[in-house]
């Protein structure tokens, strides 16, 4: 007989880890106990040595689906002669620091809802320990049913039995429910409740080309048939979303393969428990309506991730599924609001009476060189913490104005919020504030200090000042630099970082965004940047890329030559340049995003944009495979600062275009120039040290 203490660190709470340990111990005839601790899970096992070893082996090799074990440590103890194995509840004060993200439906639950003899056949709220809503329904800790929006549904005897049986996969599954005791669907048309089967009504409306608002895990989506051009373009018009591609949901992996190119890594990400939206290359034969993606050659695809999705996708192959919001405001997630606001866009609403406590957007990913990159980290990922090696303090970082997320650290854990959105809208600002309060409560972490962007007028910055605790303003691009170093665990202080961005407040009051920094996480200094040019007309230049083209051409080629390129609106162009001369509403920028705008616009792509990054995206997608050659940035040393000079590059582009070189070739040559700049700037700077 031997006894071991086993400490497991990582994502091991709220993922069915304790029942898993219980079943494993029972199977191997081990006695002892398991319980949650602030660091993870603590187990003591006693029994035959070979059984204990088998226990640790299985823990390592086949943990529960959602667990992510960072470390297993074990020490031998003296046997105590326990009989039986028990699950100890986490004692008060031993606060559960981990809250699982919302997880896509598992295969076992899919088989429950698709088999006619199962009591959950076609039941839209089926879930188990391995899947279902979590973060979107919790309003306080600990993660118990009473602290979720499921508290109003009392489990029936059959569900209670599952909930209390450690051998059942619904043991302690907090949102457990069935048609007897759980939430139900309802369908509204023109504000009126219809009593027929909601799923049948939904399918009927979709087949007629109508737009339906559908309540999901973290909010409402607008849904329509992605193969029906009329339906999709109607949705665009009503939603006032003109060019930005819509995401779609496809029935299954086979369908995705029919529409898009799909490599093994992409397949894995798409089908992972997180079920994100993945940007995939459309096949030439891709049969979605042109309005779904507009000029984009990528399609954002996700698989059904709730039982409700699985049920509706039995009758549908591919549906547009885009956030249920009006133009730029955040996704609607409450029923009162849905009935009120969404009817401007949709013809009917499929909803239910399980409330969503917090808005959680879909996550968006894309795969490059077999690695998954996150464009928007939300459903399925947030609030899973990132590991901060050696972290000690509790700090709130409030994030920027655009595409805001914030982060709350507690010791070695960094809890990053899900995507909040642009803090330009009262609703978004409100969820920013309430989410911060909620994080402080859920993770039991009162911040000792706050970090914010240096920009004085960001909503998040002003919020940080109001907290009245030690405050650390951080330069925007240093924050990008430091976060990449942290992500890769680089504890060095002589790193060179090239940060290419749209907009960030610079230490000299200019708008930075094409920067070279030298240093480490603690501090860095600016050692290089793109040559400045004026943002003619300020903010408006961001929506009208031709203004950046005008400013760059003016500097590179002189006024009259520049104006000759803008024959459509010569007067407006001249007035803007003259205002620029007088420094009227023309802040200087070193933004790489704006340089992309300038070049894209010169090449005839996208004079005006209707969503962020549109010019660069459309310009990138033009690239021709067979093109040769490259443009070139000159690196000029001005008082020990590298200036990345684009003047000759602009001249070369204009002369290429005048000679009839295609925009696709110009695009390739420009992208190569940017890549070469990264290498050249890094080695130039390294040569100095
Ligand atoms: Zn499940
Ligand atoms: Zn039930």
XYZ file of C-alpha atoms and ligand atoms in Angstrom:
691
model
C 0.000 0.000 0.000
C 1.243 3.477 -0.894
C -0.240 6.990 -0.679
C 0.467 9.934 -2.963
C -0.481 13.550 -2.927
C -1.067 14.755 -6.493
C -1.263 18.479 -7.312
C -2.653 19.386 -10.714
C -2.225 22.919 -12.085
C -3.841 24.475 -15.113
C -7.411 24.698 -16.405
C -8.876 21.952 -14.248
C -11.889 23.570 -12.609
C -15.375 23.709 -14.063
C -14.359 21.148 -16.650
C -15.540 17.941 -14.986
C -12.149 17.204 -13.504
C -13.206 16.071 -10.034
C -15.783 13.506 -11.262
C -13.198 12.312 -13.751
C -10.720 11.773 -10.909
C -13.444 10.115 -8.845
C -14.317 7.627 -11.577
C -10.674 6.899 -12.266
C -9.967 6.262 -8.576
C -13.008 3.975 -8.342
C -11.919 2.039 -11.416
C -8.445 1.487 -9.977
C -9.736 0.683 -6.453
C -7.932 3.637 -4.902
C -9.072 5.431 -1.764
C -8.549 9.082 -0.861
C -10.087 12.376 -1.957
C -10.107 15.146 -4.557
C -10.795 18.850 -4.088
C -10.382 22.210 -5.804
C -7.658 24.538 -4.555
C -6.776 28.101 -5.574
C -4.038 26.667 -7.778
C -6.023 23.858 -9.357
C -6.977 20.463 -8.070
C -5.487 18.522 -5.190
C -5.806 14.718 -4.973
C -4.667 12.126 -2.477
C -4.729 8.499 -3.555
C -3.962 5.371 -1.630
C -3.732 1.805 -2.903
C -1.450 -0.559 -4.754
C 1.643 1.061 -6.231
C 0.846 -0.135 -9.744
C -2.678 1.318 -9.499
C -1.337 4.672 -8.310
C 1.045 4.751 -11.251
C -1.753 3.851 -13.638
C -3.794 6.697 -12.131
C -1.091 9.290 -12.801
C -0.484 7.938 -16.282
C -4.139 8.260 -17.241
C -4.372 11.713 -15.686
C -1.508 12.802 -17.896
C -2.539 11.054 -21.065
C -6.302 11.309 -21.254
C -7.681 14.120 -19.081
C -11.226 15.468 -19.610
C -11.930 17.145 -22.949
C -11.802 20.701 -21.627
C -8.936 20.381 -19.172
C -5.605 21.937 -19.934
C -3.033 20.582 -17.516
C 0.076 22.701 -17.071
C 1.765 20.629 -14.423
C 1.269 17.504 -12.323
C 3.360 17.237 -9.177
C 3.270 14.306 -6.779
C 4.848 13.368 -3.456
C 4.684 10.153 -1.490
C 2.903 10.210 1.876
C 2.402 7.677 4.644
C -0.680 5.494 4.057
C -3.660 6.476 6.251
C -5.850 3.434 5.677
C -8.797 5.410 4.126
C -11.760 3.457 2.879
C -13.377 4.730 -0.277
C -12.789 7.782 -2.406
C -14.640 11.073 -1.896
C -15.107 14.423 -3.596
C -14.559 17.227 -1.084
C -16.306 20.511 -1.758
C -14.038 23.500 -2.155
C -13.927 25.179 1.229
C -14.902 28.842 1.528
C -12.019 31.181 1.012
C -10.477 28.688 -1.358
C -11.964 30.674 -4.139
C -12.467 29.037 -7.492
C -10.349 31.269 -9.694
C -11.264 29.665 -12.969
C -14.485 30.103 -14.856
C -14.824 28.031 -17.948
C -15.588 29.757 -21.253
C -18.780 28.793 -23.104
C -18.061 25.523 -24.844
C -19.464 24.130 -28.089
C -21.755 21.106 -27.930
C -19.974 17.759 -27.505
C -20.514 14.611 -29.586
C -22.375 12.808 -26.784
C -24.903 15.626 -26.514
C -25.268 15.726 -30.312
C -26.149 12.061 -30.217
C -28.667 12.705 -27.393
C -30.540 15.320 -29.406
C -30.524 13.330 -32.623
C -31.708 9.977 -31.327
C -35.477 9.660 -31.305
C -35.606 7.461 -28.221
C -33.610 9.878 -26.065
C -35.540 12.082 -23.657
C -33.584 15.047 -24.988
C -34.424 14.392 -28.648
C -34.404 17.800 -30.420
C -34.059 19.559 -27.070
C -32.287 22.890 -27.708
C -30.801 23.310 -24.211
C -29.025 19.982 -23.863
C -25.591 20.184 -22.240
C -23.244 18.244 -19.985
C -20.016 18.645 -18.031
C -18.122 18.674 -21.300
C -20.121 21.336 -23.091
C -22.625 24.136 -22.831
C -22.959 27.713 -21.619
C -20.741 28.884 -18.755
C -19.274 32.378 -18.807
C -22.297 33.880 -20.562
C -24.691 32.788 -17.794
C -22.692 33.287 -14.594
C -23.234 36.355 -12.423
C -21.348 35.442 -9.272
C -18.974 32.897 -7.798
C -18.771 30.078 -6.952
C -19.877 28.547 -10.236
C -23.076 26.909 -8.938
C -26.482 26.795 -10.564
C -27.841 29.346 -8.062
C -25.334 31.897 -9.378
C -26.291 31.406 -13.005
C -29.299 32.432 -15.074
C -30.444 28.770 -14.756
C -31.431 29.392 -11.119
C -35.100 29.877 -12.084
C -35.370 26.328 -13.475
C -35.761 23.618 -10.846
C -34.333 20.294 -11.995
C -36.846 17.472 -12.394
C -36.131 14.136 -10.605
C -34.490 12.625 -13.702
C -32.175 15.623 -14.129
C -31.396 15.777 -10.385
C -30.440 12.130 -10.499
C -27.950 12.811 -13.306
C -26.645 15.864 -11.483
C -25.914 13.915 -8.318
C -24.450 10.797 -9.861
C -20.650 10.917 -10.209
C -20.850 8.252 -12.913
C -23.122 10.386 -15.060
C -21.648 12.834 -17.569
C -24.072 15.438 -16.206
C -22.697 15.147 -12.655
C -22.574 18.741 -11.382
C -23.314 20.105 -14.868
C -24.743 23.413 -13.593
C -26.966 24.250 -16.601
C -28.365 20.685 -16.780
C -31.929 20.644 -18.119
C -34.446 18.647 -20.114
C -37.762 19.332 -21.878
C -39.551 18.587 -18.564
C -37.802 21.156 -16.431
C -35.637 23.422 -18.579
C -35.918 26.456 -20.853
C -38.046 26.525 -24.007
C -38.017 28.168 -27.399
C -40.501 30.746 -28.586
C -41.095 32.416 -31.917
C -42.272 35.969 -32.596
C -43.382 37.477 -35.866
C -44.125 41.203 -36.114
C -43.908 41.318 -32.327
C -46.538 38.601 -31.931
C -46.015 35.224 -30.323
C -46.764 32.273 -32.615
C -47.671 28.941 -31.071
C -46.573 26.536 -33.828
C -43.281 24.612 -33.532
C -40.582 27.335 -33.392
C -38.081 25.275 -35.388
C -40.597 24.656 -38.188
C -41.448 28.349 -38.257
C -37.770 29.243 -38.394
C -37.106 26.913 -41.306
C -40.138 28.197 -43.150
C -39.044 31.834 -42.813
C -35.492 31.031 -43.925
C -36.764 29.158 -46.980
C -38.838 32.224 -47.897
C -35.704 34.386 -47.878
C -36.572 36.226 -44.684
C -34.205 37.454 -41.962
C -34.630 35.872 -38.522
C -33.023 37.047 -35.276
C -31.785 33.992 -33.390
C -30.755 33.909 -29.747
C -27.469 32.069 -29.285
C -25.017 31.662 -26.415
C -23.791 35.210 -25.957
C -26.352 37.252 -27.882
C -28.557 37.451 -30.938
C -27.546 36.759 -34.532
C -29.264 37.824 -37.717
C -29.747 34.749 -39.828
C -30.736 34.238 -43.454
C -30.119 31.785 -46.276
C -26.523 32.405 -47.422
C -27.316 31.055 -50.878
C -30.154 33.493 -51.474
C -28.701 36.705 -52.923
C -31.910 38.625 -52.422
C -32.102 37.660 -48.750
C -28.457 38.522 -48.066
C -28.561 41.883 -49.824
C -31.767 42.766 -47.992
C -30.007 42.024 -44.705
C -27.107 44.284 -45.763
C -29.406 47.163 -46.585
C -31.400 46.877 -43.393
C -28.325 46.472 -41.209
C -26.552 49.385 -42.938
C -23.526 47.188 -43.430
C -22.364 47.671 -46.969
C -19.074 45.858 -47.564
C -17.823 44.056 -44.473
C -18.173 40.309 -45.042
C -20.804 38.304 -43.157
C -19.876 35.136 -41.310
C -21.732 31.936 -42.088
C -22.592 28.760 -40.234
C -22.257 25.511 -42.184
C -23.960 22.228 -41.477
C -20.791 20.120 -41.053
C -17.152 19.704 -42.074
C -18.103 18.030 -45.371
C -20.101 21.102 -46.339
C -17.177 23.363 -45.421
C -14.935 21.300 -47.693
C -17.335 21.793 -50.568
C -17.275 25.577 -50.228
C -13.784 26.378 -48.984
C -10.213 25.210 -49.047
C -9.508 23.460 -45.789
C -6.213 22.078 -44.482
C -5.853 19.722 -41.495
C -5.001 22.515 -39.031
C -7.997 24.551 -40.130
C -10.189 21.506 -39.798
C -8.966 20.989 -36.250
C -9.591 24.614 -35.219
C -13.030 24.669 -36.812
C -14.128 21.509 -35.001
C -12.446 22.345 -31.669
C -14.640 22.690 -28.555
C -14.265 26.496 -28.859
C -15.904 26.453 -32.317
C -14.660 29.872 -33.475
C -15.349 31.637 -36.741
C -12.420 30.718 -38.971
C -11.473 32.747 -42.047
C -11.137 30.339 -44.962
C -10.260 30.768 -48.614
C -13.329 30.362 -50.793
C -13.196 27.766 -53.537
C -13.972 29.003 -57.052
C -17.105 26.880 -56.840
C -18.198 28.391 -53.498
C -21.944 28.761 -53.845
C -22.671 31.443 -51.249
C -24.477 34.535 -52.533
C -22.062 37.261 -53.730
C -23.364 39.720 -51.141
C -22.215 37.455 -48.306
C -18.544 38.333 -48.716
C -18.652 41.156 -51.280
C -15.112 41.696 -52.655
C -13.511 39.464 -50.067
C -12.017 36.140 -51.112
C -12.231 34.831 -47.560
C -15.284 33.454 -45.888
C -15.750 33.435 -42.100
C -17.122 29.981 -41.296
C -18.271 28.345 -38.093
C -19.856 25.023 -37.253
C -23.013 24.645 -35.150
C -21.984 25.143 -31.522
C -25.238 24.923 -29.611
C -27.900 22.206 -29.707
C -30.249 24.786 -31.214
C -27.797 25.378 -34.076
C -27.468 21.627 -34.623
C -31.220 21.304 -34.879
C -31.708 24.146 -37.367
C -28.718 23.068 -39.453
C -30.371 19.707 -40.070
C -32.596 21.521 -42.560
C -30.093 24.123 -43.768
C -26.720 23.822 -45.436
C -25.260 27.293 -44.994
C -26.750 30.293 -43.191
C -25.483 33.830 -42.822
C -24.991 34.328 -39.098
C -23.955 37.834 -38.199
C -24.095 39.741 -34.913
C -27.564 41.008 -34.098
C -26.827 44.697 -33.855
C -27.560 47.917 -35.681
C -24.582 49.293 -37.654
C -21.809 49.887 -35.090
C -23.596 49.285 -31.804
C -22.883 46.129 -29.772
C -24.686 42.819 -30.237
C -28.086 42.697 -28.534
C -28.357 39.953 -25.900
C -31.518 40.721 -23.888
C -34.999 39.764 -25.034
C -36.631 43.114 -24.201
C -34.074 44.863 -26.357
C -34.329 42.275 -29.112
C -38.060 42.700 -29.575
C -37.632 46.432 -29.533
C -34.487 47.065 -31.578
C -33.915 44.125 -33.873
C -37.255 44.253 -35.662
C -35.877 47.065 -37.843
C -33.685 44.437 -39.473
C -35.405 41.083 -39.000
C -38.810 39.701 -39.974
C -39.101 37.403 -36.976
C -37.318 36.286 -33.803
C -36.487 32.814 -32.503
C -35.704 33.186 -28.824
C -35.936 31.355 -25.492
C -36.271 31.915 -21.769
C -32.714 31.085 -20.666
C -31.297 34.537 -20.011
C -27.862 35.603 -21.132
C -26.063 37.334 -18.307
C -23.294 38.885 -20.396
C -22.749 39.543 -24.064
C -20.111 37.251 -25.600
C -19.274 37.705 -29.281
C -18.118 34.943 -31.574
C -14.351 34.506 -31.680
C -12.592 34.977 -35.008
C -9.432 33.095 -35.977
C -7.290 32.389 -38.978
C -4.551 29.891 -39.630
C -1.168 30.829 -41.086
C 1.553 28.218 -41.533
C -0.373 25.704 -39.451
C -0.655 28.050 -36.496
C -3.931 29.437 -35.228
C -4.033 33.221 -34.781
C -6.757 35.029 -32.945
C -8.367 38.105 -34.489
C -11.079 38.391 -31.880
C -10.866 36.458 -28.622
C -14.270 35.974 -27.089
C -16.641 32.967 -27.006
C -14.896 29.694 -26.241
C -11.687 31.381 -25.054
C -12.545 34.201 -22.626
C -12.118 34.303 -19.648
C -9.566 31.495 -19.699
C -6.457 33.117 -18.161
C -3.116 33.612 -19.833
C -0.105 32.622 -17.774
C 2.088 35.468 -16.514
C 5.328 33.933 -15.404
C 6.294 35.376 -12.026
C 3.302 37.734 -11.861
C 2.586 38.960 -8.332
C 0.247 41.918 -8.343
C -3.375 42.627 -9.120
C -3.448 45.158 -11.944
C -6.240 46.307 -14.184
C -5.284 47.245 -17.731
C -8.194 49.087 -19.315
C -7.193 48.846 -22.975
C -7.705 51.254 -25.863
C -10.689 52.927 -27.476
C -11.080 50.762 -30.580
C -11.737 47.008 -30.348
C -11.425 47.276 -26.605
C -10.626 44.390 -24.336
C -9.375 44.850 -20.813
C -7.274 42.605 -18.619
C -7.216 41.928 -14.903
C -4.180 40.188 -13.480
C -4.082 38.197 -10.283
C -0.714 36.681 -9.473
C 0.363 34.545 -12.369
C -3.007 34.700 -14.111
C -4.061 37.340 -16.593
C -7.817 37.346 -17.203
C -8.459 38.988 -20.539
C -12.029 40.103 -21.116
C -13.862 39.027 -24.196
C -14.044 41.501 -27.067
C -15.927 44.572 -25.772
C -15.954 46.677 -28.948
C -15.351 50.323 -29.833
C -15.872 52.659 -26.896
C -17.661 55.221 -29.064
C -21.128 54.115 -28.169
C -22.967 54.511 -24.874
C -24.027 50.840 -24.733
C -20.510 49.588 -25.326
C -19.134 51.950 -22.671
C -21.704 50.646 -20.235
C -20.734 47.023 -20.835
C -17.063 48.001 -20.496
C -17.741 49.352 -16.999
C -20.050 46.560 -15.877
C -17.693 43.858 -17.170
C -14.785 45.336 -15.222
C -16.901 45.327 -12.061
C -17.980 41.794 -12.797
C -14.376 40.596 -13.320
C -13.308 42.124 -10.011
C -16.121 40.173 -8.316
C -15.767 36.891 -10.242
C -12.012 36.640 -9.840
C -11.990 38.179 -6.384
C -9.276 40.589 -7.455
C -9.395 44.228 -6.385
C -6.823 46.085 -8.506
C -3.894 47.739 -6.718
C -2.998 49.771 -9.800
C -4.391 50.587 -13.208
C -2.690 50.837 -16.596
C -4.180 52.818 -19.461
C -3.345 54.155 -22.894
C -1.457 57.461 -22.987
C -4.222 58.937 -25.121
C -5.914 61.465 -22.819
C -9.352 61.310 -24.453
C -10.011 57.590 -24.640
C -13.085 56.578 -22.674
C -11.005 53.829 -21.065
C -8.286 56.322 -20.043
C -10.791 58.640 -18.412
C -12.285 55.646 -16.604
C -8.817 54.715 -15.316
C -8.252 58.216 -13.931
C -11.534 58.040 -12.044
C -10.478 54.925 -10.118
C -8.101 56.966 -7.965
C -5.484 54.253 -7.569
C -1.854 54.343 -8.777
C -2.039 54.901 -12.524
C 0.399 53.974 -15.274
C -0.214 55.488 -18.714
C 1.431 53.305 -21.375
C 2.315 54.317 -24.916
C 0.117 52.377 -27.332
C 2.897 50.739 -29.349
C 4.969 49.939 -26.307
C 1.906 48.017 -25.125
C 1.850 46.050 -28.398
C 5.584 45.430 -28.086
C 5.400 44.309 -24.452
C 2.453 42.025 -25.064
C 4.263 40.180 -27.860
C 7.312 39.775 -25.601
C 5.066 38.480 -22.812
C 3.217 36.139 -25.159
C 6.509 34.531 -26.159
C 7.972 34.606 -22.637
C 10.917 36.796 -23.727
C 12.449 38.322 -20.616
C 15.064 40.406 -22.408
C 15.686 44.125 -22.422
C 17.384 44.465 -25.802
C 14.592 43.369 -28.105
C 13.833 45.191 -31.346
C 10.166 45.486 -32.157
C 8.548 46.589 -35.412
C 4.976 47.616 -34.695
C 2.738 48.282 -37.679
C -0.635 49.590 -36.689
C -3.414 52.000 -37.584
C -3.495 54.605 -34.860
C -1.808 55.163 -31.538
C -1.096 58.281 -29.498
C 2.606 59.087 -29.673
C 4.891 60.616 -27.072
C 5.382 63.633 -29.372
C 1.630 64.144 -29.797
C 1.656 62.756 -33.367
C -0.314 59.718 -34.457
C 2.112 56.810 -34.423
C 1.686 53.490 -36.182
C 4.840 52.481 -38.092
C 7.298 52.181 -35.245
C 10.597 50.558 -34.313
C 11.111 50.165 -30.571
C 14.115 48.945 -28.624
C 13.971 47.583 -25.096
C 11.895 45.139 -23.094
C 8.587 44.700 -21.322
C 9.396 47.306 -18.669
C 10.395 50.072 -21.018
C 11.431 50.807 -24.556
C 12.516 53.739 -26.649
C 11.557 54.684 -30.162
C 14.454 54.015 -32.517
C 12.689 54.415 -35.837
C 9.447 55.255 -37.598
C 7.812 55.820 -40.946
C 8.347 59.273 -42.414
C 5.531 61.495 -41.157
C 2.772 62.742 -43.429
C -0.320 64.793 -42.644
C -3.676 63.119 -42.098
C -5.616 65.556 -44.259
C -8.870 66.469 -42.551
C -8.038 64.403 -39.445
C -10.304 61.407 -38.714
C -12.047 61.685 -42.082
C -8.802 60.537 -43.732
C -9.262 57.134 -42.096
C -12.531 56.552 -43.951
C -11.223 58.069 -47.174
C -7.935 56.422 -48.136
C -7.515 58.729 -51.177
C -6.587 61.519 -48.738
C -3.562 59.548 -47.529
C -2.618 58.946 -51.171
C -2.840 62.671 -51.847
C -0.688 63.583 -48.836
C 2.013 61.043 -49.698
C 2.056 61.923 -53.401
C 2.329 65.615 -52.512
C 5.420 64.992 -50.376
C 6.993 62.489 -52.766
C 6.344 64.152 -56.133
C 5.486 67.801 -55.557
C 2.142 69.550 -55.555
C 1.232 69.784 -59.233
C 2.175 66.206 -60.079
C 0.246 65.024 -57.044
C -2.830 67.021 -57.986
C -2.691 65.637 -61.526
C -3.433 62.213 -59.999
C -6.710 63.441 -58.507
C -8.587 64.645 -61.542
C -11.984 63.656 -60.157
C -11.957 66.212 -57.367
C -9.082 68.660 -57.974
C -10.615 71.480 -55.946
C -11.212 69.392 -52.851
C -7.688 67.976 -53.159
C -6.121 71.438 -53.428
C -8.089 72.781 -50.454
C -7.058 69.814 -48.314
C -3.391 70.260 -49.180
C -3.530 73.975 -48.469
C -5.179 73.300 -45.123
C -2.375 70.819 -44.516
C 0.220 73.521 -45.242
C -1.395 75.661 -42.571
C -1.527 72.646 -40.219
C -5.303 72.926 -40.009
C -6.932 69.684 -38.866
C -3.988 67.764 -40.340
C -2.157 65.893 -37.584
C 1.067 64.171 -38.582
C 1.117 60.411 -38.690
C 3.674 57.632 -39.051
C 0.924 55.019 -39.393
C 1.619 51.956 -41.530
C -2.140 51.447 -41.805
C -2.502 54.846 -43.460
C 0.448 54.126 -45.792
C -1.355 50.932 -46.870
C -4.420 53.114 -47.481
C -2.359 55.504 -49.586
C -0.830 52.808 -51.756
C -4.106 50.875 -52.139
C -5.867 54.035 -53.179
C -3.154 54.993 -55.691
C -3.548 51.516 -57.197
C -7.251 52.198 -57.655
C -8.498 50.020 -54.815
C -10.972 51.485 -52.410
C -11.015 55.284 -52.432
C -13.461 55.192 -49.538
C -13.984 52.536 -46.894
C -17.035 51.357 -45.010
C -15.218 49.184 -42.462
C -11.863 49.238 -40.748
C -8.939 47.882 -42.734
C -10.990 47.533 -45.912
C -8.403 49.138 -48.226
C -5.556 46.970 -46.942
C -7.662 43.807 -47.085
C -8.842 44.366 -50.636
C -5.343 45.399 -51.729
C -3.801 42.276 -50.199
C -6.297 40.019 -51.917
C -5.352 41.415 -55.329
C -1.829 40.006 -55.102
C -0.866 38.091 -58.209
C 0.987 34.853 -57.652
C 3.460 35.157 -60.530
C 4.685 38.725 -59.973
C 8.366 39.566 -59.548
C 10.205 42.573 -58.166
C 9.869 44.719 -55.080
C 9.722 48.362 -54.078
C 12.031 49.638 -51.444
C 11.947 51.744 -48.284
C 15.044 53.767 -47.672
C 16.324 53.869 -44.088
C 17.689 57.315 -43.269
C 19.495 58.125 -40.044
C 18.175 61.350 -38.538
C 19.714 62.112 -35.144
C 20.169 58.411 -34.409
C 16.539 57.667 -35.301
C 15.784 55.520 -38.345
C 13.367 57.184 -40.723
C 11.633 54.680 -42.997
C 11.380 56.793 -46.096
C 8.643 55.927 -48.567
C 9.091 58.864 -50.989
C 10.918 56.924 -53.729
C 8.548 54.010 -53.167
C 5.536 56.221 -53.914
C 7.243 57.577 -57.076
C 8.027 54.035 -58.247
C 4.438 52.924 -57.683
C 3.016 55.850 -59.622
C 5.414 55.263 -62.501
C 4.591 51.517 -62.539
C 0.891 52.349 -62.669
C 1.460 54.888 -65.442
C 3.209 52.171 -67.432
C 0.134 49.986 -67.066
C 1.470 47.619 -64.402
C -1.524 45.928 -62.757
C -2.685 46.688 -59.223
C -2.095 43.011 -58.407
C 1.610 43.311 -59.217
C 1.902 46.641 -57.396
C 0.360 44.920 -54.379
C 2.945 42.120 -54.423
C 5.832 44.558 -54.800
C 4.575 46.732 -51.964
C 4.059 43.823 -49.578
C 7.579 42.602 -50.345
C 8.918 46.077 -49.575
C 7.246 45.978 -46.162
C 8.720 42.556 -45.399
C 12.178 43.707 -46.466
C 11.803 46.820 -44.329
C 11.198 44.679 -41.255
C 14.382 42.692 -41.840
C 16.459 45.724 -42.852
C 15.358 47.885 -39.917
C 16.007 45.100 -37.435
C 19.503 44.391 -38.714
C 20.309 48.105 -39.018
C 19.389 48.635 -35.379
C 21.150 45.477 -34.228
C 24.291 46.648 -36.031
C 24.410 49.696 -33.780
C 24.444 47.739 -30.508
Zn -22.177 17.590 -23.855
Zn -35.270 17.711 -16.320
